[in-house]
Coordinates of C-alpha atoms and ligand atoms in Angstrom, one line a residue:
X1128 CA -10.7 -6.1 16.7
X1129 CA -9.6 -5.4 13.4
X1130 CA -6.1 -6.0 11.9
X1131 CA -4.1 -3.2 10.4
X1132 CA -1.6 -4.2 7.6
X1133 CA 1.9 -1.4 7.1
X1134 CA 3.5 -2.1 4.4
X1135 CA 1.0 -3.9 1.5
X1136 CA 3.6 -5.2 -0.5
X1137 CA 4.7 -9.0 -1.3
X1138 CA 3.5 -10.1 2.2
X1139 CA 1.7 -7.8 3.6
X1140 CA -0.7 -7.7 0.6
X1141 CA -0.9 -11.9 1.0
X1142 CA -1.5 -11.9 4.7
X1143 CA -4.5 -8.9 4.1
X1144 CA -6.2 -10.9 1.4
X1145 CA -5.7 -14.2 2.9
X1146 CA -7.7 -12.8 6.5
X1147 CA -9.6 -10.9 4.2
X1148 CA -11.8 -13.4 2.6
X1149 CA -11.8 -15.4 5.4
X1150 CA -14.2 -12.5 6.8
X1151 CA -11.5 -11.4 9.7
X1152 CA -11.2 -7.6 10.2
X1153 CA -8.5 -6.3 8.1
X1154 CA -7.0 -2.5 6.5
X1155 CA -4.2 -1.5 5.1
X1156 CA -2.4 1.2 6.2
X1157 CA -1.2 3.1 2.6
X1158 CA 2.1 5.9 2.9
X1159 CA 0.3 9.0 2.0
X1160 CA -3.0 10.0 0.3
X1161 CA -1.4 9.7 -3.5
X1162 CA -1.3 6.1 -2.7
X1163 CA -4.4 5.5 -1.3
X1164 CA -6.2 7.3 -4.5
X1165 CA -4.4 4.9 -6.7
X1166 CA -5.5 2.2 -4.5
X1167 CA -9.0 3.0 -4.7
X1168 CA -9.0 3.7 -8.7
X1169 CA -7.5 -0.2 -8.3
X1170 CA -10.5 -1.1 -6.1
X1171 CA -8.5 -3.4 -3.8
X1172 CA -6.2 -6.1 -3.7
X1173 CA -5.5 -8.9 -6.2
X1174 CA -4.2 -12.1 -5.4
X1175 CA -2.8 -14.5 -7.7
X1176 CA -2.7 -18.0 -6.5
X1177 CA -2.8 -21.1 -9.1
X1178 CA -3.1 -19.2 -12.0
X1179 CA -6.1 -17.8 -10.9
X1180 CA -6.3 -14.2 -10.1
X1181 CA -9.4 -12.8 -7.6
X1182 CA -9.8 -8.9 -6.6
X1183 CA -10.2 -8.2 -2.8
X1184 CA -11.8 -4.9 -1.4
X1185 CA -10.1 -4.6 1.4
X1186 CA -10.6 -1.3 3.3
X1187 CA -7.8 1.1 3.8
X1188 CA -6.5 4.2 5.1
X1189 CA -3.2 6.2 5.1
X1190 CA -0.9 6.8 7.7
X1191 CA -2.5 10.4 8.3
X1192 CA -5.2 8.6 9.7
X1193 CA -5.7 8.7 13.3
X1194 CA -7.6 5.9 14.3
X1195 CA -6.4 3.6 16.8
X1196 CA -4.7 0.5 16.2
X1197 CA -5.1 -2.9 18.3
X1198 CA -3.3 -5.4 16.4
X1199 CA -0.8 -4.5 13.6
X1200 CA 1.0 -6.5 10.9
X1201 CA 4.3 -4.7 10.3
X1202 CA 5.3 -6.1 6.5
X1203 CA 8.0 -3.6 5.0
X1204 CA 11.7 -4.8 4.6
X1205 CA 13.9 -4.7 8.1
X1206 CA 15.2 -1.4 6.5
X1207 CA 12.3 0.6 6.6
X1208 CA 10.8 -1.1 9.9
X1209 CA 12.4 1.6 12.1
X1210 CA 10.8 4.5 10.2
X1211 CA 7.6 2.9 9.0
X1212 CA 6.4 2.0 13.3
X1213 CA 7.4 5.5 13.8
X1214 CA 4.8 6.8 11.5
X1215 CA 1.8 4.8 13.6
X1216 CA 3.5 4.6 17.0
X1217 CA 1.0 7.1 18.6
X1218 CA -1.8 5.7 17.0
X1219 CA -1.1 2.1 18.8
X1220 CA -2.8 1.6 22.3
X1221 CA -1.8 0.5 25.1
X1222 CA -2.6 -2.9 24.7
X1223 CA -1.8 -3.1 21.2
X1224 CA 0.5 -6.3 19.2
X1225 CA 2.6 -6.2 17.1
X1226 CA 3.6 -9.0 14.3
X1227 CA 6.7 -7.9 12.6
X1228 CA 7.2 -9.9 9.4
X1229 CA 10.8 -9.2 8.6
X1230 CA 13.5 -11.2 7.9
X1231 CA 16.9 -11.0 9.9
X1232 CA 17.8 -10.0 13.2
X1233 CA 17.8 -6.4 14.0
X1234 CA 14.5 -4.5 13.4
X1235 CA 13.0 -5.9 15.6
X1236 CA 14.7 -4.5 18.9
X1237 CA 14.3 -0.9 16.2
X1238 CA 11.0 -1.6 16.5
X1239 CA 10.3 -2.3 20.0
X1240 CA 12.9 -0.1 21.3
X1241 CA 10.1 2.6 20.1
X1242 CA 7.3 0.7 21.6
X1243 CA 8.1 0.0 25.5
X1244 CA 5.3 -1.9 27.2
X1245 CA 3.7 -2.9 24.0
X1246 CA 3.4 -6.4 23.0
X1247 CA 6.2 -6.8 20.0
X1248 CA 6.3 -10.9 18.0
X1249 CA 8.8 -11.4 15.9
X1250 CA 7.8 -13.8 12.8
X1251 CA 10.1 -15.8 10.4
X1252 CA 8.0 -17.0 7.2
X1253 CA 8.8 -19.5 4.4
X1254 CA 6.1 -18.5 2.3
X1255 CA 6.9 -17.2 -1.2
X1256 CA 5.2 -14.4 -2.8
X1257 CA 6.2 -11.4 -5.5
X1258 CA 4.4 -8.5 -6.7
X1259 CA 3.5 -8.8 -10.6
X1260 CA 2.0 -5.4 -10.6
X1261 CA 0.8 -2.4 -8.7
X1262 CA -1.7 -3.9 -6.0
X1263 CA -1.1 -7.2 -7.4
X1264 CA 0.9 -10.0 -5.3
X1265 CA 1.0 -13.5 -7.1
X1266 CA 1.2 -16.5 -3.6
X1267 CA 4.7 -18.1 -5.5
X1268 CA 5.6 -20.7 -3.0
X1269 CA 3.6 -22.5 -0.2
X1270 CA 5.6 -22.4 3.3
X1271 CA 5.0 -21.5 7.0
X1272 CA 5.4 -19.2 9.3
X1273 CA 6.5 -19.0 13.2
X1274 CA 5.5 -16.5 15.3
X1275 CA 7.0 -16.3 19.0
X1276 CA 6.9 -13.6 21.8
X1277 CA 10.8 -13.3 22.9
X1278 CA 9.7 -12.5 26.4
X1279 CA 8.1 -15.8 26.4
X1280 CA 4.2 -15.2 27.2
X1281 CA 1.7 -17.2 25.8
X1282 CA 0.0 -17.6 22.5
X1283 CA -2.4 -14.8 21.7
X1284 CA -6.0 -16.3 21.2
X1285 CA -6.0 -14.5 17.8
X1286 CA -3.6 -17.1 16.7
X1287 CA -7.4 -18.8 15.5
X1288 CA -7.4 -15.9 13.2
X1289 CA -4.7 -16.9 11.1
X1290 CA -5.4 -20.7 11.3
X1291 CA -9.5 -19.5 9.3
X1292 CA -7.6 -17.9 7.1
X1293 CA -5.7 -20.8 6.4
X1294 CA -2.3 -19.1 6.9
X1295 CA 0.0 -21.8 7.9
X1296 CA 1.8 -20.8 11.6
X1297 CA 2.8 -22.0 14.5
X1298 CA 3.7 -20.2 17.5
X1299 CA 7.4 -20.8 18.3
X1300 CA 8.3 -21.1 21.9
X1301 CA 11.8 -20.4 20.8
X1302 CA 11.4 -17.2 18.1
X1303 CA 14.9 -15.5 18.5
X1304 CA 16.8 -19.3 18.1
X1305 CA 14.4 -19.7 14.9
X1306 CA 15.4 -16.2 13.6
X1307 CA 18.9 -16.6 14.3
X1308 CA 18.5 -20.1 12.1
X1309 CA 17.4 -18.7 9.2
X1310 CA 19.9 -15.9 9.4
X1311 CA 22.8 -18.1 9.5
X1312 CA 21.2 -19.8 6.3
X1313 CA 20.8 -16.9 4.5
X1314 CA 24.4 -15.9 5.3
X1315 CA 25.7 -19.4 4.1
X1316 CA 24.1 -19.2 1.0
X1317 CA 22.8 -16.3 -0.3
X1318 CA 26.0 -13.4 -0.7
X1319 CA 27.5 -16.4 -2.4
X1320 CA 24.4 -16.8 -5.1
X1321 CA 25.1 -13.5 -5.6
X1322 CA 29.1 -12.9 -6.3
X1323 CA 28.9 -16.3 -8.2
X1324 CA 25.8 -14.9 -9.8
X1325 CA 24.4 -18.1 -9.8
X1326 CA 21.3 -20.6 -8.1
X1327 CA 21.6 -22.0 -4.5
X1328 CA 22.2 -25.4 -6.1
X1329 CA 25.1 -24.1 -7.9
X1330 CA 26.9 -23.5 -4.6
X1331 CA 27.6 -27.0 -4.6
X1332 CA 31.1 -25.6 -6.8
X1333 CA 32.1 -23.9 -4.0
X1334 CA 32.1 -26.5 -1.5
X1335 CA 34.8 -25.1 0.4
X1336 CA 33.7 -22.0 0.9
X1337 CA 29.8 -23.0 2.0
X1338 CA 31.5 -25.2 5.0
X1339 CA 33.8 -22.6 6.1
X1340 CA 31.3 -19.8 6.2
X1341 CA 28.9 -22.5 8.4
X1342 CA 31.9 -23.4 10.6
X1343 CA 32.2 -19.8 11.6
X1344 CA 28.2 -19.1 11.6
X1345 CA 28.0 -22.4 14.1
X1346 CA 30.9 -20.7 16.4
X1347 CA 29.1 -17.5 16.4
X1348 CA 25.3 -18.7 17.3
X1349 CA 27.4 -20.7 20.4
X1350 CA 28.6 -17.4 21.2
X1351 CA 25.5 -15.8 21.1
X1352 CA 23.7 -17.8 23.5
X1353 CA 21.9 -19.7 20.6
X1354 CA 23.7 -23.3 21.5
X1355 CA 20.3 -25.2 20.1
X1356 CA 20.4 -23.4 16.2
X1357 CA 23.9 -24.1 16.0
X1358 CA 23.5 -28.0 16.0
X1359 CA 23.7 -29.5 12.6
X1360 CA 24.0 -26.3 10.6
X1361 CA 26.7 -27.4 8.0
X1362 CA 24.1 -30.5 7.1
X1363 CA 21.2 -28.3 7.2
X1364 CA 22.4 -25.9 5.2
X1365 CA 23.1 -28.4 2.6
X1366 CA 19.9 -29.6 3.1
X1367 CA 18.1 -26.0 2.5
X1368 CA 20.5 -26.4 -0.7
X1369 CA 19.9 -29.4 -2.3
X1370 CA 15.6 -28.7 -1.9
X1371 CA 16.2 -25.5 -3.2
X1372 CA 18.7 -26.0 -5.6
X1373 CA 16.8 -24.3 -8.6
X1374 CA 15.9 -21.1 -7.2
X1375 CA 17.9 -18.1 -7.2
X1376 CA 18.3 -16.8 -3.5
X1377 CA 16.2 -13.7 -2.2
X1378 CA 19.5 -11.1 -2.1
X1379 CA 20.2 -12.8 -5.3
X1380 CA 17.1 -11.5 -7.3
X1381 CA 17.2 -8.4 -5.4
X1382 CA 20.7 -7.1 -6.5
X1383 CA 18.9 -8.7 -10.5
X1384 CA 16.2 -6.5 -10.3
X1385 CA 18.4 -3.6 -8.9
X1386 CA 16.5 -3.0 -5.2
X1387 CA 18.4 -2.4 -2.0
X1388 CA 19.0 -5.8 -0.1
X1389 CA 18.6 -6.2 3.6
X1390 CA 22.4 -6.9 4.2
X1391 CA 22.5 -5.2 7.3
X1392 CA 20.0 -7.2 8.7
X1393 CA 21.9 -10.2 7.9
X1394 CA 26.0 -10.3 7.4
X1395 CA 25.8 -7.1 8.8
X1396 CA 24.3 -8.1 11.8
X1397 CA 25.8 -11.3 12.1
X1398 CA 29.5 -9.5 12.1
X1399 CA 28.6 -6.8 14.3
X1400 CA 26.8 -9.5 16.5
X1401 CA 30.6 -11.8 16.5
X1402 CA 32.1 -8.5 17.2
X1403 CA 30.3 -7.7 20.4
X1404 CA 31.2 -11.3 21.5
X1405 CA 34.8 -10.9 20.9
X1406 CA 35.0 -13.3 18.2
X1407 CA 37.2 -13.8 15.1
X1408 CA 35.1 -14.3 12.2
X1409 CA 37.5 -14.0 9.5
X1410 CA 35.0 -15.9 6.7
X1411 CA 32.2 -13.8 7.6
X1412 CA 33.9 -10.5 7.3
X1413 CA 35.7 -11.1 4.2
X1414 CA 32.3 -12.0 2.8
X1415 CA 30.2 -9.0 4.1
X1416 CA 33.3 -6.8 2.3
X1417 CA 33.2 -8.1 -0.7
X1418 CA 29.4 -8.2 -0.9
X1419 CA 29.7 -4.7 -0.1
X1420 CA 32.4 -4.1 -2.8
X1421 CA 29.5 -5.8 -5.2
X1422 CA 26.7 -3.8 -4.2
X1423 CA 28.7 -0.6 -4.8
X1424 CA 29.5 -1.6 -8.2
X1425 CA 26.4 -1.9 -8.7
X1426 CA 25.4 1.4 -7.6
X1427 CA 23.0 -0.1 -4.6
X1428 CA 23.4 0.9 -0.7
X1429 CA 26.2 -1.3 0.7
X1430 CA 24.2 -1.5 4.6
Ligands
NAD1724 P1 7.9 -5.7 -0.2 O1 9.0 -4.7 -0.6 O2 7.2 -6.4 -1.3 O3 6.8 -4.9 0.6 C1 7.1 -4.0 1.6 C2 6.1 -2.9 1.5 O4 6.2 -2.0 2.6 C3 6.2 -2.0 0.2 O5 4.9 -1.9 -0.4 C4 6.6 -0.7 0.8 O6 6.1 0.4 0.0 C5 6.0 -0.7 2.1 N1 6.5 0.3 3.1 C6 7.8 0.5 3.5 N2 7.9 1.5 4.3 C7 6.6 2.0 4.5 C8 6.0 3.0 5.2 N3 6.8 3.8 6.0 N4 4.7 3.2 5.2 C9 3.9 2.5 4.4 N5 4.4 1.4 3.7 C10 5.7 1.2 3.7 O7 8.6 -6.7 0.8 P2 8.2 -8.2 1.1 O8 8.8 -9.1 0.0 O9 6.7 -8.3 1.4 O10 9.1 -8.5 2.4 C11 8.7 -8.0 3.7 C12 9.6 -8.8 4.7 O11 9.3 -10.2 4.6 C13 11.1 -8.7 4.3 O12 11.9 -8.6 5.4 C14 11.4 -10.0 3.6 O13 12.8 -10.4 3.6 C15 10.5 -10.9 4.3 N6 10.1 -12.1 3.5 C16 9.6 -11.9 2.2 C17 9.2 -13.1 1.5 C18 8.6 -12.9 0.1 O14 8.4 -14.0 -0.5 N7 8.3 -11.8 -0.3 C19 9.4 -14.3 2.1 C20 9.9 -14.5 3.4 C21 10.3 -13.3 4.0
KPL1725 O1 15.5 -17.9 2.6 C1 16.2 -18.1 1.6 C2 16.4 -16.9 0.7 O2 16.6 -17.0 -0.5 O3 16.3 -15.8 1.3 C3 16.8 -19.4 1.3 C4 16.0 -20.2 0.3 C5 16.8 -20.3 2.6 C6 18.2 -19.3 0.9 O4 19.0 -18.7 1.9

């Protein structure tokens, strides 16, 4: 059974090489047939890792393609997760999986809203990795990554696929309370990196603010049914802080290099989310305002 990869950017491109040379099936699936000829003229995929750079020919097609898919590795930004599943829906059979690789809460139920009966598993990663060129992704940080079936099934026995490959996983029993973790994080830390245009460990100046943001992310996993990831968020959050306190935040060096940031996915969701549960988040939507105030100055979509 072969893997198919949509969306051979940053991770998409790691995860293909990585299963790749590890001799497991693997294709990218390219947008349209202009990028698939550039992709061939490149002759594959190069990884960067160490310093060391090493070209991968790994097979791919475009989404005009009609061949049926049995396992796919969904890789694009929660944005374009909707649109890009629509594209290779028909193509998927019956019994076909589905890893979704995107951060935030959201896309997902996009994505399997489109797919009933088909297995959908949500992933959360901590790996690190940035694209230095066309068809070129350099591995920048070494990390791990949960995978979890919200319905609650077991493991799928392909799990010993990633583990040759040596991409660190483990299957979370709990995927949604792990998601829902990491969102609060990123909703603690990173829209301030980016109106105080400055690294996580900076945030440390605005003390007050961190705390009160957690207090009202803690109230509002408790109200979404996510009791567990609420415990100890304000000291975990300083935690994620202080170890990364020298790197700039993901929204952070998207609004620097002038992309569209997946805000929707994350303060967006996580107001629209206290909203359904009648709560008052007055922190939180302050916050998402005036990061949305920010992104419109700086002439990128505010959702
Ligand atoms: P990316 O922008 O580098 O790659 C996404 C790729 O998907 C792009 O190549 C884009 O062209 C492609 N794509 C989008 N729509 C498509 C479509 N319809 N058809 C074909 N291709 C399509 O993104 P990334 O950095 O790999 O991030 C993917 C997800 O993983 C995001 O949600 C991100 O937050 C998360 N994440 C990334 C990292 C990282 O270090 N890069 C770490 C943790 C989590
Ligand atoms: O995941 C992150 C990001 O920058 O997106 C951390 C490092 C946890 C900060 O929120």
């Amino acid at each position: 059974m072969s893997w198919h990869v949509l969306g051979a950017g940053s991770l998409g491109s790691l995860w293909a090489c990585r299963l790749f040379r590890a001799d497991v099936q693997v294709q990218l699936v390219l947008r349209d047939p202009r990028r698939l000829t550039a992709y061939r003229q490149a002759s594959g995929l190069t990884l960067v890792e160490q310093g060391h750079s090493h070209l991968y020919p790994i097979p791919a097609s475009d989404l005009q393609d009609s061949a049926p898919i049995e396992r796919l590795l969904l890789a694009c930004k929660a944005y374009d997760a909707a649109e890009a599943i629509a594209a290779v829906a028909h193509r998927l059979t019956p019994a076909a999986e589905v890893v979704l690789l995107q951060n935030g809460l959201g896309s997902q139920d996009e994505v399997a809203q489109q797919l009933p009966g088909r297995r959908c598993l949500p992933a959360s990663s901590t790996e690190g990795a940035f694209r230095d060129g066309d068809w070129r992704v350099v591995f920048a940080g070494q990390g791990h990554t949960w995978i979890g079936d919200p319905c609650g099934a077991a493991a799928p026995a392909w799990l010993q696929e990633l583990e040759r490959s040596q991409i660190p996983h483990t299957w979370s029993a709990d995927i949604l309370a792990r998601l829902w973790r990491k969102l609060a994080f990123n909703c603690a830390i990173n829209p301030l990196t980016v109106l105080h245009g400055c690294r996580n460990g900076e945030l440390v100046r605005y003390h007050e603010q961190v705390d009160a943001l957690c207090t009202e992310l803690a109230e509002l996993l408790i109200g979404c049914g996510q009791v567990e990831a609420a415990q100890k968020l304000h000291s975990e959050v300083w935690r994620v802080i202080e170890a990364t306190a020298a790197n700039y935040s993901s929204m952070y060096q998207d609004v620097a290099a002038g992309r569209r940031t997946e805000i929707s996915y994350l303060l967006g969701y996580a107001c629209a989310a206290g909203e359904r549960a009648l709560l008052q988040l007055p922190q939180l939507k302050a916050l998402h305002q005036r990061l949305q105030e920010h992104l419109d100055g700086h002439g990128l979509p505010r959702y």
